[in-house]
CSV table of C-alpha atoms and ligand atoms in Angstrom, one decimal:
chain,number,residue,atom,x,y,z
A,1,MET,CA,9.0,-2.2,30.2
A,2,THR,CA,12.0,-0.4,31.4
A,3,ASP,CA,12.4,1.7,28.2
A,4,PRO,CA,10.4,5.0,28.9
A,5,LEU,CA,10.6,5.2,25.0
A,6,ALA,CA,8.5,2.0,24.6
A,7,ASP,CA,5.9,3.1,27.4
A,8,GLY,CA,3.8,5.1,24.5
A,9,TYR,CA,0.1,4.6,23.8
A,10,TYR,CA,0.3,1.1,22.3
A,11,ALA,CA,1.9,-0.4,25.5
A,12,ALA,CA,-1.1,1.4,27.4
A,13,THR,CA,-3.8,0.1,25.4
A,14,ALA,CA,-2.9,-3.4,23.9
A,15,HIS,CA,-4.5,-6.4,25.3
A,16,PRO,CA,-2.6,-7.9,28.0
A,17,ALA,CA,0.1,-10.4,27.4
A,18,PRO,CA,0.9,-14.0,29.2
A,19,GLN,CA,4.0,-13.6,31.3
A,20,ARG,CA,6.5,-15.6,29.6
A,21,PRO,CA,9.3,-17.5,31.5
A,22,ALA,CA,13.1,-16.6,31.3
A,23,LEU,CA,15.3,-19.2,29.8
A,24,ALA,CA,17.2,-21.1,32.6
A,25,GLY,CA,19.4,-24.3,31.7
A,26,ASP,CA,20.6,-25.7,29.0
A,27,ILE,CA,18.4,-26.7,26.0
A,28,SER,CA,18.3,-27.8,22.1
A,29,CYS,CA,15.9,-27.5,19.9
A,30,ASP,CA,15.3,-27.5,15.6
A,31,VAL,CA,15.4,-23.9,15.6
A,32,LEU,CA,16.3,-21.0,17.2
A,33,ILE,CA,14.7,-17.5,16.5
A,34,ILE,CA,16.2,-14.7,18.4
A,35,GLY,CA,14.3,-11.4,18.9
A,36,GLY,CA,10.4,-11.0,19.0
A,37,GLY,CA,9.5,-8.8,16.8
A,38,PHE,CA,7.0,-9.1,14.0
A,39,THR,CA,9.8,-11.1,11.7
A,40,GLY,CA,10.9,-13.5,14.4
A,41,VAL,CA,7.2,-14.2,15.8
A,42,SER,CA,5.8,-14.7,12.2
A,43,ALA,CA,9.3,-17.1,11.2
A,44,ALA,CA,8.3,-19.1,15.0
A,45,LEU,CA,4.8,-19.5,13.9
A,46,ALA,CA,5.7,-20.6,10.1
A,47,CYS,CA,8.6,-22.8,11.3
A,48,ALA,CA,6.4,-24.6,13.9
A,49,GLU,CA,3.9,-25.3,10.8
A,50,LYS,CA,6.4,-26.8,9.1
A,51,GLY,CA,7.1,-29.5,11.8
A,52,PHE,CA,10.1,-27.8,13.7
A,53,ASP,CA,10.8,-27.6,17.3
A,54,VAL,CA,11.0,-24.2,17.8
A,55,VAL,CA,12.7,-21.6,20.5
A,56,LEU,CA,12.1,-18.2,20.6
A,57,LEU,CA,14.1,-16.0,22.5
A,58,GLU,CA,13.4,-12.3,23.4
A,59,ALA,CA,15.6,-9.6,25.4
A,60,LYS,CA,12.7,-7.9,26.9
A,61,THR,CA,9.4,-8.5,26.0
A,62,ILE,CA,7.4,-9.5,22.7
A,63,GLY,CA,7.4,-6.6,20.6
A,64,PHE,CA,9.5,-4.8,22.8
A,65,GLY,CA,11.6,-3.5,19.4
A,66,ALA,CA,10.3,-1.5,16.7
A,67,SER,CA,7.6,-3.8,15.9
A,68,GLY,CA,5.6,-2.9,19.1
A,69,ARG,CA,6.6,1.0,18.5
A,70,ASN,CA,5.8,1.7,14.8
A,71,GLY,CA,3.4,3.9,13.4
A,72,GLY,CA,1.5,1.0,12.4
A,73,GLN,CA,1.1,2.2,8.5
A,74,LEU,CA,0.7,-0.7,6.6
A,75,ILE,CA,2.9,0.6,3.3
A,76,PRO,CA,2.6,-2.1,0.3
A,77,GLY,CA,5.9,-2.6,-1.6
A,78,LEU,CA,9.5,-1.7,-0.3
A,79,ARG,CA,11.2,1.7,-0.1
A,80,TRP,CA,12.1,1.5,-3.9
A,81,SER,CA,9.5,2.6,-6.7
A,82,MET,CA,8.9,-0.5,-9.1
A,83,GLN,CA,9.9,1.6,-11.8
A,84,GLU,CA,13.3,1.9,-9.7
A,85,ILE,CA,13.5,-1.8,-9.0
A,86,GLU,CA,13.0,-3.0,-12.5
A,87,ALA,CA,15.6,-0.2,-14.1
A,88,ALA,CA,18.1,-1.9,-11.6
A,89,PHE,CA,17.2,-5.7,-11.6
A,90,GLY,CA,15.4,-6.1,-15.3
A,91,PRO,CA,11.7,-7.1,-15.8
A,92,ASP,CA,12.0,-11.0,-14.6
A,93,ARG,CA,13.4,-10.2,-11.3
A,94,ALA,CA,11.2,-6.9,-10.8
A,95,GLN,CA,7.8,-9.0,-11.4
A,96,ALA,CA,9.6,-11.8,-8.8
A,97,ILE,CA,10.3,-8.8,-6.2
A,98,PHE,CA,7.0,-7.5,-6.9
A,99,ASP,CA,5.1,-10.6,-6.0
A,100,LEU,CA,6.8,-10.9,-2.6
A,101,ALA,CA,6.9,-7.1,-1.6
A,102,TYR,CA,3.5,-6.4,-2.8
A,103,GLY,CA,2.0,-9.9,-1.2
A,104,ALA,CA,3.2,-9.5,1.9
A,105,ARG,CA,0.1,-7.8,2.3
A,106,GLU,CA,-2.2,-10.6,1.8
A,107,ARG,CA,0.2,-12.6,4.6
A,108,VAL,CA,-0.6,-9.8,7.4
A,109,TRP,CA,-4.4,-9.4,6.6
A,110,GLY,CA,-4.3,-13.4,6.4
A,111,ARG,CA,-2.8,-14.2,9.8
A,112,ILE,CA,-5.0,-11.5,11.5
A,113,ALA,CA,-8.0,-13.6,9.5
A,114,GLN,CA,-6.6,-16.8,10.4
A,115,HIS,CA,-6.0,-16.2,13.9
A,116,ASN,CA,-9.2,-13.7,14.7
A,117,ILE,CA,-6.2,-11.3,16.0
A,118,ALA,CA,-8.0,-8.1,17.2
A,119,CYS,CA,-5.5,-5.3,16.3
A,120,ASP,CA,-8.0,-2.2,14.8
A,121,LEU,CA,-7.0,-3.3,10.9
A,122,LYS,CA,-8.1,-0.7,8.6
A,123,ALA,CA,-7.4,-0.8,4.8
A,124,GLY,CA,-6.0,2.1,2.8
A,125,HIS,CA,-2.8,3.9,2.6
A,126,LEU,CA,-2.7,7.6,0.9
A,127,GLU,CA,1.0,8.9,-0.2
A,128,ALA,CA,0.8,12.4,0.1
A,129,ALA,CA,2.9,14.8,-2.1
A,130,ILE,CA,4.8,17.8,-0.9
A,131,LYS,CA,5.4,19.4,-4.2
A,132,PRO,CA,4.0,19.4,-7.5
A,133,SER,CA,6.8,17.6,-9.1
A,134,HIS,CA,6.8,14.8,-6.2
A,135,PHE,CA,3.0,14.0,-7.5
A,136,SER,CA,4.0,14.0,-11.0
A,137,ALA,CA,6.2,11.2,-10.0
A,138,LEU,CA,3.7,9.4,-8.0
A,139,ARG,CA,1.2,9.5,-10.8
A,140,ALA,CA,4.1,8.0,-12.9
A,141,GLU,CA,4.6,5.3,-10.0
A,142,ALA,CA,0.9,4.5,-10.0
A,143,ASP,CA,0.6,4.3,-13.7
A,144,TRP,CA,3.7,2.0,-14.0
A,145,LEU,CA,2.2,-0.5,-11.4
A,146,ALA,CA,-1.1,-0.8,-13.1
A,147,GLN,CA,0.5,-1.1,-16.5
A,148,HIS,CA,3.2,-3.7,-15.7
A,149,TYR,CA,2.0,-5.2,-12.6
A,150,GLY,CA,-1.5,-5.2,-12.3
A,151,HIS,CA,-1.6,-3.0,-9.1
A,152,LYS,CA,-4.2,-0.5,-8.9
A,153,ALA,CA,-3.6,2.5,-6.9
A,154,GLU,CA,-5.8,5.4,-7.2
A,155,THR,CA,-4.1,9.0,-8.4
A,156,VAL,CA,-5.6,11.9,-6.0
A,157,PRO,CA,-5.6,15.0,-7.7
A,158,PRO,CA,-5.3,18.2,-5.4
A,159,GLU,CA,-8.6,19.2,-5.6
A,160,ALA,CA,-9.9,15.8,-4.1
A,161,MET,CA,-7.4,15.3,-1.7
A,162,ASP,CA,-10.0,16.8,0.6
A,163,CYS,CA,-11.6,13.2,0.6
A,164,HIS,CA,-8.7,12.2,2.5
A,165,ILE,CA,-7.1,14.7,4.1
A,166,ARG,CA,-8.0,18.4,5.2
A,167,SER,CA,-4.7,19.8,4.9
A,168,ALA,CA,-3.0,22.7,2.7
A,169,ALA,CA,0.0,20.9,2.9
A,170,TYR,CA,-0.4,18.5,0.3
A,171,HIS,CA,-0.2,18.3,-3.9
A,172,GLY,CA,-2.2,15.5,-4.7
A,173,GLY,CA,-1.1,11.9,-3.7
A,174,ILE,CA,-1.7,8.3,-4.5
A,175,TYR,CA,-4.6,6.2,-2.5
A,176,ASP,CA,-3.7,2.5,-2.3
A,177,PRO,CA,-6.8,0.2,-1.0
A,178,LYS,CA,-4.5,-2.4,-0.2
A,179,GLY,CA,-2.4,-0.6,2.4
A,180,GLY,CA,-4.0,0.2,5.8
A,181,HIS,CA,-2.9,1.0,9.1
A,182,PHE,CA,-3.2,-1.3,12.9
A,183,HIS,CA,-1.9,-1.2,16.4
A,184,PRO,CA,1.2,-3.1,16.4
A,185,LEU,CA,1.8,-4.2,19.3
A,186,ASN,CA,-1.6,-5.9,19.3
A,187,TYR,CA,-0.9,-7.3,16.3
A,188,VAL,CA,2.9,-8.9,17.5
A,189,ARG,CA,1.1,-9.8,20.8
A,190,GLY,CA,-1.9,-11.9,18.8
A,191,LEU,CA,1.0,-13.5,16.5
A,192,ALA,CA,3.1,-14.5,19.5
A,193,CYS,CA,0.1,-16.8,20.9
A,194,ALA,CA,-0.8,-18.1,17.9
A,195,ALA,CA,2.8,-19.1,17.4
A,196,GLU,CA,2.6,-20.9,21.1
A,197,ALA,CA,-0.2,-22.8,20.4
A,198,ALA,CA,1.3,-24.2,17.2
A,199,GLY,CA,4.3,-25.1,19.8
A,200,PRO,CA,6.9,-22.9,19.8
A,201,GLN,CA,8.3,-22.3,23.3
A,202,LEU,CA,8.7,-18.6,23.7
A,203,PHE,CA,11.2,-17.2,26.9
A,204,GLU,CA,11.3,-13.7,27.6
A,205,GLN,CA,14.0,-11.6,29.7
A,206,SER,CA,16.1,-13.9,27.6
A,207,ARG,CA,18.9,-11.9,26.0
A,208,VAL,CA,21.3,-13.9,24.1
A,209,LEU,CA,24.7,-12.7,24.6
A,210,ARG,CA,27.0,-14.9,22.6
A,211,LEU,CA,26.4,-17.0,19.4
A,212,ALA,CA,29.1,-19.6,18.8
A,213,ARG,CA,28.8,-21.3,14.8
A,214,ALA,CA,30.0,-24.9,15.0
A,215,SER,CA,27.7,-28.0,13.9
A,216,GLY,CA,24.7,-25.8,14.3
A,217,VAL,CA,24.2,-22.4,16.2
A,218,THR,CA,24.7,-22.3,20.0
A,219,ALA,CA,23.2,-19.1,21.8
A,220,GLN,CA,24.7,-18.2,25.2
A,221,LEU,CA,22.4,-16.6,27.8
A,222,ALA,CA,22.9,-15.3,31.3
A,223,ARG,CA,21.3,-18.3,32.5
A,224,GLY,CA,21.7,-20.9,30.2
A,225,THR,CA,22.4,-22.2,26.3
A,226,VAL,CA,20.5,-23.1,23.6
A,227,LYS,CA,21.9,-25.5,20.7
A,228,ALA,CA,19.9,-25.6,17.4
A,229,ARG,CA,20.3,-26.9,14.2
A,230,LEU,CA,19.2,-23.9,12.6
A,231,ALA,CA,19.0,-20.1,14.0
A,232,LEU,CA,17.3,-16.7,12.7
A,233,LEU,CA,18.9,-13.7,14.2
A,234,ALA,CA,15.4,-11.7,13.9
A,235,THR,CA,16.8,-8.5,16.2
A,236,ASP,CA,17.0,-5.7,13.7
A,237,SER,CA,18.6,-2.5,15.0
A,238,TRP,CA,20.7,-4.6,17.6
A,239,ILE,CA,22.0,-7.0,14.9
A,240,GLY,CA,25.6,-5.7,15.7
A,241,ASP,CA,25.6,-6.6,19.2
A,242,LEU,CA,25.5,-10.5,18.0
A,243,ASP,CA,27.1,-10.3,14.6
A,244,ARG,CA,29.2,-7.3,14.1
A,245,ASP,CA,30.0,-8.1,10.4
A,246,LEU,CA,26.0,-7.5,9.6
A,247,GLY,CA,26.2,-5.0,12.0
A,248,ARG,CA,28.0,-2.9,9.3
A,249,HIS,CA,25.1,-3.2,7.1
A,250,THR,CA,22.7,-0.7,8.9
A,251,ILE,CA,22.5,2.1,11.1
A,252,PRO,CA,20.0,2.6,14.0
A,253,ILE,CA,17.8,5.9,13.4
A,254,MET,CA,15.8,7.4,16.1
A,255,ASN,CA,12.0,8.3,15.2
A,256,TYR,CA,9.6,9.7,17.6
A,257,ASN,CA,5.6,9.5,17.6
A,258,ILE,CA,3.0,11.2,19.7
A,259,ALA,CA,-0.9,10.1,20.1
A,260,THR,CA,-3.1,13.4,20.5
A,261,ALA,CA,-6.0,13.1,23.0
A,262,PRO,CA,-9.1,12.0,21.1
A,263,LEU,CA,-10.2,14.8,18.9
A,264,PRO,CA,-14.0,15.5,18.4
A,265,ASN,CA,-13.2,16.7,15.0
A,266,ALA,CA,-11.3,13.3,13.9
A,267,ASP,CA,-13.1,12.3,11.1
A,268,ALA,CA,-13.2,15.8,9.7
A,269,LEU,CA,-9.5,15.8,9.7
A,270,LEU,CA,-9.2,12.4,7.6
A,271,PRO,CA,-12.4,11.5,6.5
A,272,SER,CA,-11.4,8.3,4.6
A,273,ASP,CA,-9.5,7.2,7.5
A,274,ALA,CA,-6.4,6.3,5.5
A,275,ALA,CA,-3.0,5.8,6.9
A,276,ILE,CA,-1.1,8.8,5.3
A,277,ALA,CA,2.7,9.3,4.6
A,278,ASP,CA,4.2,12.3,2.8
A,279,SER,CA,7.1,12.1,0.1
A,280,ARG,CA,9.7,13.9,2.4
A,281,PHE,CA,12.6,12.1,2.6
A,282,VAL,CA,12.3,12.5,6.4
A,283,LEU,CA,8.5,11.7,6.3
A,284,ASN,CA,5.7,12.7,8.2
A,285,TYR,CA,3.3,9.8,9.0
A,286,PHE,CA,0.0,9.7,10.6
A,287,ARG,CA,-3.6,8.2,11.0
A,288,LEU,CA,-5.8,8.1,13.4
A,289,SER,CA,-6.4,5.1,16.3
A,290,ALA,CA,-9.3,3.3,16.9
A,291,ASP,CA,-10.1,5.8,20.2
A,292,HIS,CA,-9.8,8.6,17.4
A,293,ARG,CA,-6.5,10.2,18.6
A,294,LEU,CA,-4.1,11.4,15.6
A,295,ILE,CA,-1.3,9.1,15.9
A,296,PHE,CA,1.8,11.4,14.3
A,297,GLY,CA,5.5,10.6,13.8
A,298,GLY,CA,7.9,13.1,12.1
A,299,GLY,CA,11.2,13.9,12.6
A,300,GLU,CA,14.4,11.9,12.7
A,301,LYS,CA,17.4,11.9,15.4
A,302,TYR,CA,20.5,10.8,14.3
A,303,VAL,CA,21.8,10.5,17.9
A,304,GLU,CA,20.3,7.8,20.1
A,305,ARG,CA,19.7,10.6,23.0
A,306,PRO,CA,16.3,11.6,22.2
A,307,PRO,CA,15.3,15.3,22.4
A,308,ARG,CA,14.6,16.8,25.6
A,309,ASP,CA,11.0,17.4,24.7
A,310,ILE,CA,9.9,15.0,22.4
A,311,ALA,CA,6.3,16.1,22.2
A,312,ALA,CA,7.2,19.7,21.2
A,313,PHE,CA,9.7,18.0,18.8
A,314,VAL,CA,7.0,15.9,16.8
A,315,ARG,CA,4.3,18.5,17.7
A,316,ARG,CA,6.0,21.3,15.5
A,317,HIS,CA,5.7,18.6,12.4
A,318,MET,CA,2.1,18.1,13.2
A,319,ALA,CA,1.2,21.5,13.2
A,320,GLY,CA,2.7,22.2,9.6
A,321,VAL,CA,0.2,19.8,8.6
A,322,PHE,CA,-2.4,20.4,10.8
A,323,PRO,CA,-2.3,24.1,12.4
A,324,GLU,CA,-5.4,23.9,14.0
A,325,LEU,CA,-3.9,21.0,16.3
A,326,ALA,CA,-1.0,23.5,17.3
A,327,ASP,CA,-2.0,23.5,20.9
A,328,VAL,CA,-4.1,20.1,21.0
A,329,PRO,CA,-3.0,17.9,24.0
A,330,ILE,CA,-0.5,15.3,23.6
A,331,ASP,CA,-1.5,12.2,25.7
A,332,TYR,CA,1.5,10.1,24.6
A,333,VAL,CA,5.1,10.1,23.6
A,334,TRP,CA,7.5,7.1,22.3
A,335,GLY,CA,10.0,6.3,19.9
A,336,GLY,CA,12.2,3.6,18.8
A,337,ALA,CA,15.1,2.6,16.5
A,338,VAL,CA,14.4,2.2,12.8
A,339,ALA,CA,17.3,-0.3,11.2
A,340,VAL,CA,18.3,1.4,7.8
A,341,SER,CA,20.4,-0.2,5.2
A,342,ARG,CA,22.3,1.8,3.0
A,343,ASN,CA,20.4,1.7,0.0
A,344,ARG,CA,17.2,1.3,1.9
A,345,LEU,CA,16.1,-2.5,0.9
A,346,PRO,CA,16.1,-5.2,3.1
A,347,GLN,CA,18.8,-7.6,4.3
A,348,LEU,CA,17.9,-11.1,4.2
A,349,GLY,CA,20.5,-13.8,4.0
A,350,ARG,CA,22.4,-16.9,5.6
A,351,LYS,CA,25.7,-17.7,6.7
A,352,GLY,CA,25.7,-21.4,7.4
A,353,PRO,CA,23.1,-22.8,9.8
A,354,LEU,CA,22.9,-18.9,10.7
A,355,PHE,CA,19.8,-16.9,8.8
A,356,TYR,CA,19.1,-12.9,9.0
A,357,ALA,CA,16.6,-10.6,8.4
A,358,HIS,CA,16.5,-6.8,9.1
A,359,GLY,CA,17.1,-3.4,7.9
A,360,PHE,CA,13.4,-3.2,6.5
A,361,SER,CA,14.4,1.0,6.7
A,362,GLY,CA,11.0,1.8,7.7
A,363,HIS,CA,8.8,-0.1,5.7
A,364,GLY,CA,8.7,-3.6,8.0
A,365,ALA,CA,5.3,-3.6,8.9
A,366,LEU,CA,4.0,-5.4,6.1
A,367,VAL,CA,7.6,-6.9,4.5
A,368,THR,CA,8.6,-8.6,8.0
A,369,THR,CA,5.7,-11.0,8.2
A,370,LEU,CA,6.5,-12.5,5.0
A,371,ALA,CA,10.3,-12.6,5.6
A,372,GLY,CA,9.6,-14.8,8.8
A,373,GLU,CA,7.8,-17.1,6.7
A,374,LEU,CA,10.3,-16.9,3.9
A,375,VAL,CA,13.3,-17.8,6.3
A,376,ALA,CA,10.8,-20.9,7.8
A,377,GLU,CA,10.5,-21.9,4.0
A,378,ALA,CA,14.2,-21.9,3.2
A,379,MET,CA,14.9,-23.9,6.5
A,380,ALA,CA,12.5,-26.6,5.3
A,381,GLY,CA,14.4,-26.9,1.6
A,382,THR,CA,12.6,-24.6,-0.5
A,383,ALA,CA,14.3,-21.2,-0.8
A,384,GLU,CA,13.4,-20.0,-4.1
A,385,ARG,CA,11.5,-17.1,-2.8
A,386,PHE,CA,13.9,-16.5,0.2
A,387,ASP,CA,16.6,-16.4,-2.3
A,388,VAL,CA,14.9,-13.4,-4.5
A,389,MET,CA,14.9,-11.3,-1.2
A,390,ALA,CA,18.4,-12.5,-0.5
A,391,GLY,CA,19.3,-11.6,-3.7
A,392,LEU,CA,18.7,-7.9,-3.3
A,393,PRO,CA,22.1,-6.2,-3.2
A,394,SER,CA,23.4,-5.1,0.4
A,395,ALA,CA,26.8,-2.7,1.4
A,396,ALA,CA,28.2,-2.2,4.6
A,397,PHE,CA,28.0,1.4,5.4
A,398,PRO,CA,31.9,3.0,5.0
A,399,GLY,CA,33.8,4.4,7.8
A,400,GLY,CA,34.5,1.9,10.4
A,401,ARG,CA,33.5,1.1,13.8
A,402,TRP,CA,33.4,4.6,15.2
A,403,LEU,CA,33.1,6.5,11.9
A,404,ARG,CA,29.7,4.8,10.4
A,405,ARG,CA,27.6,6.6,11.8
A,406,PRO,CA,28.8,10.1,11.7
A,407,LEU,CA,29.2,9.5,7.9
A,408,ALA,CA,25.8,8.0,7.4
A,409,THR,CA,24.5,10.8,9.4
A,410,LEU,CA,26.0,13.6,6.9
A,411,GLY,CA,24.6,11.6,4.0
A,412,LEU,CA,21.3,11.4,5.8
A,413,LEU,CA,21.7,15.1,6.8
A,414,TRP,CA,21.9,16.0,3.0
A,415,TYR,CA,18.3,14.7,1.9
A,416,ALA,CA,16.7,16.2,4.4
A,417,LEU,CA,18.2,19.2,3.9
A,418,ARG,CA,16.9,18.7,-0.1
A,419,ASP,CA,13.5,18.3,1.7
A,420,ARG,CA,14.0,21.8,2.9
A,421,LEU,CA,15.4,23.6,-0.1
B,1,LIG,C1,9.2,4.7,16.1
B,1,LIG,C2,9.2,3.9,14.7
B,1,LIG,C3,8.1,4.3,13.5
B,1,LIG,C4,8.1,3.0,12.7
B,1,LIG,N1,6.8,3.2,11.9
B,1,LIG,C5,6.6,1.9,10.7
B,1,LIG,C6,5.5,2.3,9.7
B,1,LIG,O1,4.3,3.0,10.0
B,1,LIG,N2,5.5,1.3,8.8
B,1,LIG,C7,6.1,0.5,8.9
B,1,LIG,O2,6.0,-0.3,7.6
B,1,LIG,N3,7.2,0.5,9.7
B,1,LIG,C8,7.3,1.3,10.5
B,1,LIG,N4,8.9,0.9,11.5
B,1,LIG,C9,9.5,0.1,11.3
B,1,LIG,C10,9.1,-1.3,11.3
B,1,LIG,O3,8.3,-0.9,12.9
B,1,LIG,C11,10.2,-2.4,11.6
B,1,LIG,O4,10.9,-2.3,10.5
B,1,LIG,C12,9.9,-3.6,11.9
B,1,LIG,O5,9.2,-3.5,13.3
B,1,LIG,C13,11.2,-4.4,12.4
B,1,LIG,O6,10.2,-5.7,12.7
B,1,LIG,P1,11.6,-6.9,13.6
B,1,LIG,O7,10.7,-8.0,14.0
B,1,LIG,O8,12.6,-7.3,12.3
B,1,LIG,O9,12.5,-6.0,14.4
B,1,LIG,P2,12.1,-5.2,16.0
B,1,LIG,O10,10.5,-5.5,16.3
B,1,LIG,O11,12.9,-4.4,16.3
B,1,LIG,O12,12.1,-6.7,17.1
B,1,LIG,C14,13.7,-7.2,17.5
B,1,LIG,C15,13.7,-7.6,19.0
B,1,LIG,O13,14.9,-8.4,19.2
B,1,LIG,C16,15.3,-8.0,20.5
B,1,LIG,N5,16.4,-8.4,20.5
B,1,LIG,C17,17.2,-7.5,20.5
B,1,LIG,N6,18.8,-8.0,20.9
B,1,LIG,C18,18.3,-9.3,21.3
B,1,LIG,C19,19.2,-10.4,21.9
B,1,LIG,N7,20.5,-10.3,21.7
B,1,LIG,N8,18.9,-11.7,22.4
B,1,LIG,C20,17.2,-11.5,22.1
B,1,LIG,N9,16.6,-10.6,21.4
B,1,LIG,C21,17.2,-9.4,21.4
B,1,LIG,C22,14.2,-7.0,20.9
B,1,LIG,O14,14.1,-7.0,22.2
B,1,LIG,C23,13.5,-6.6,19.8
B,1,LIG,O15,12.3,-7.1,20.8
B,1,LIG,C24,8.9,1.8,12.3
B,1,LIG,C25,9.8,1.8,13.4
B,1,LIG,C26,9.8,2.7,14.7
B,1,LIG,C27,11.2,2.4,15.7
């Protein structure tokens, strides 16, 4: 990989991947998928299962984007609570959104079992409250989920947090046994092998430079073209490179992770081995790896340039949660861009033959697999479930090409400041 931010713990510990060719020449297919992350690879597999002839083009290597670099946290649902969703869309639409957003978990677990993907999958996710008022809000949401949707998440009062995390930083939380964590690069690589076995041709080092829509979609690459009846843009943070209009609906926010050296006391820090994310707007999230490291993500950067010392930047947040780890050796450092939509809801839709799915806003590890499958369903002519997600509201960030990012940054800084106050 050429991006130093991609060379972290996952790249160093992933199962070897087959080398795939770069596209050279002119070919045609039923369905073209652009982007080899969770969304694109899942769509390629699901489209092949529906009998389509599929080509996937990835600019670098499978899992090079956010899918191969994330915190590995499998967090059920979307960024909005079900109470917010119900207030905004009414009970019927909320039920349909719940079925998909919470059902997404079964698709990831299902794919891992079906294709025997070795990716250190573990069950259990805890959302930890940074203030008592956040705990009350989390408890209210857990009650709502149980009463209205039959979804059982366990309220963990402050005095019982020790079962999950040994830290004085939190005031209770919600433990969801349906959440979990995994090695994301191994998942996407395993899914890609499953897709290939089902028929799709996967090309790497094959960046699409331009797209034309006329009787289907034609993708122009440096050394070839692909002509397809239907296509999916699954490029998430890079969507604006190929469709400037869609690019106005997300901004990329840089997020960084570290992995400590293996910890002799790992089980004592996180006794239930759950993944943990806290209730900050700019959240801290962490979990144990299969080899007993703490994988920790925290802090965000609104400019693309990384902090001069990423380890120190993230370590500060880790030491806030676990002061005893303030001086522990850090073996790996990495980061990537999270595509954030203005309302933090994913953006699925279509423009004629061109489908898109992006803007998962830091909640993509579960929903992307489903998103790819919904696109395949819609391409095959059954769009009911796709339409539920495509019907979520979407708004462009204001400010035009040059002001969009600074304005969005100001808004995000305001929320981050509220956490501190
Ligand atoms: C540091 C970090 C931590 C995160 N932590 C979590 C977490 O713990 N839990 C969670 O749920 N979510 C998390 N996320 C978000 C999650 O990883 C994403 O929502 C998800 O991976 C998006 O998947 P994707 O397939 O849509 O996009 P990506 O994985 O980004 O894939 C897009 C692909 O498109 C390719 N591409 C781009 N342009 C072109 C082009 N022109 N031609 C061909 N290919 C192209 C890219 O190379 C890339 O491989 C995190 C993200 C980051 C960056």
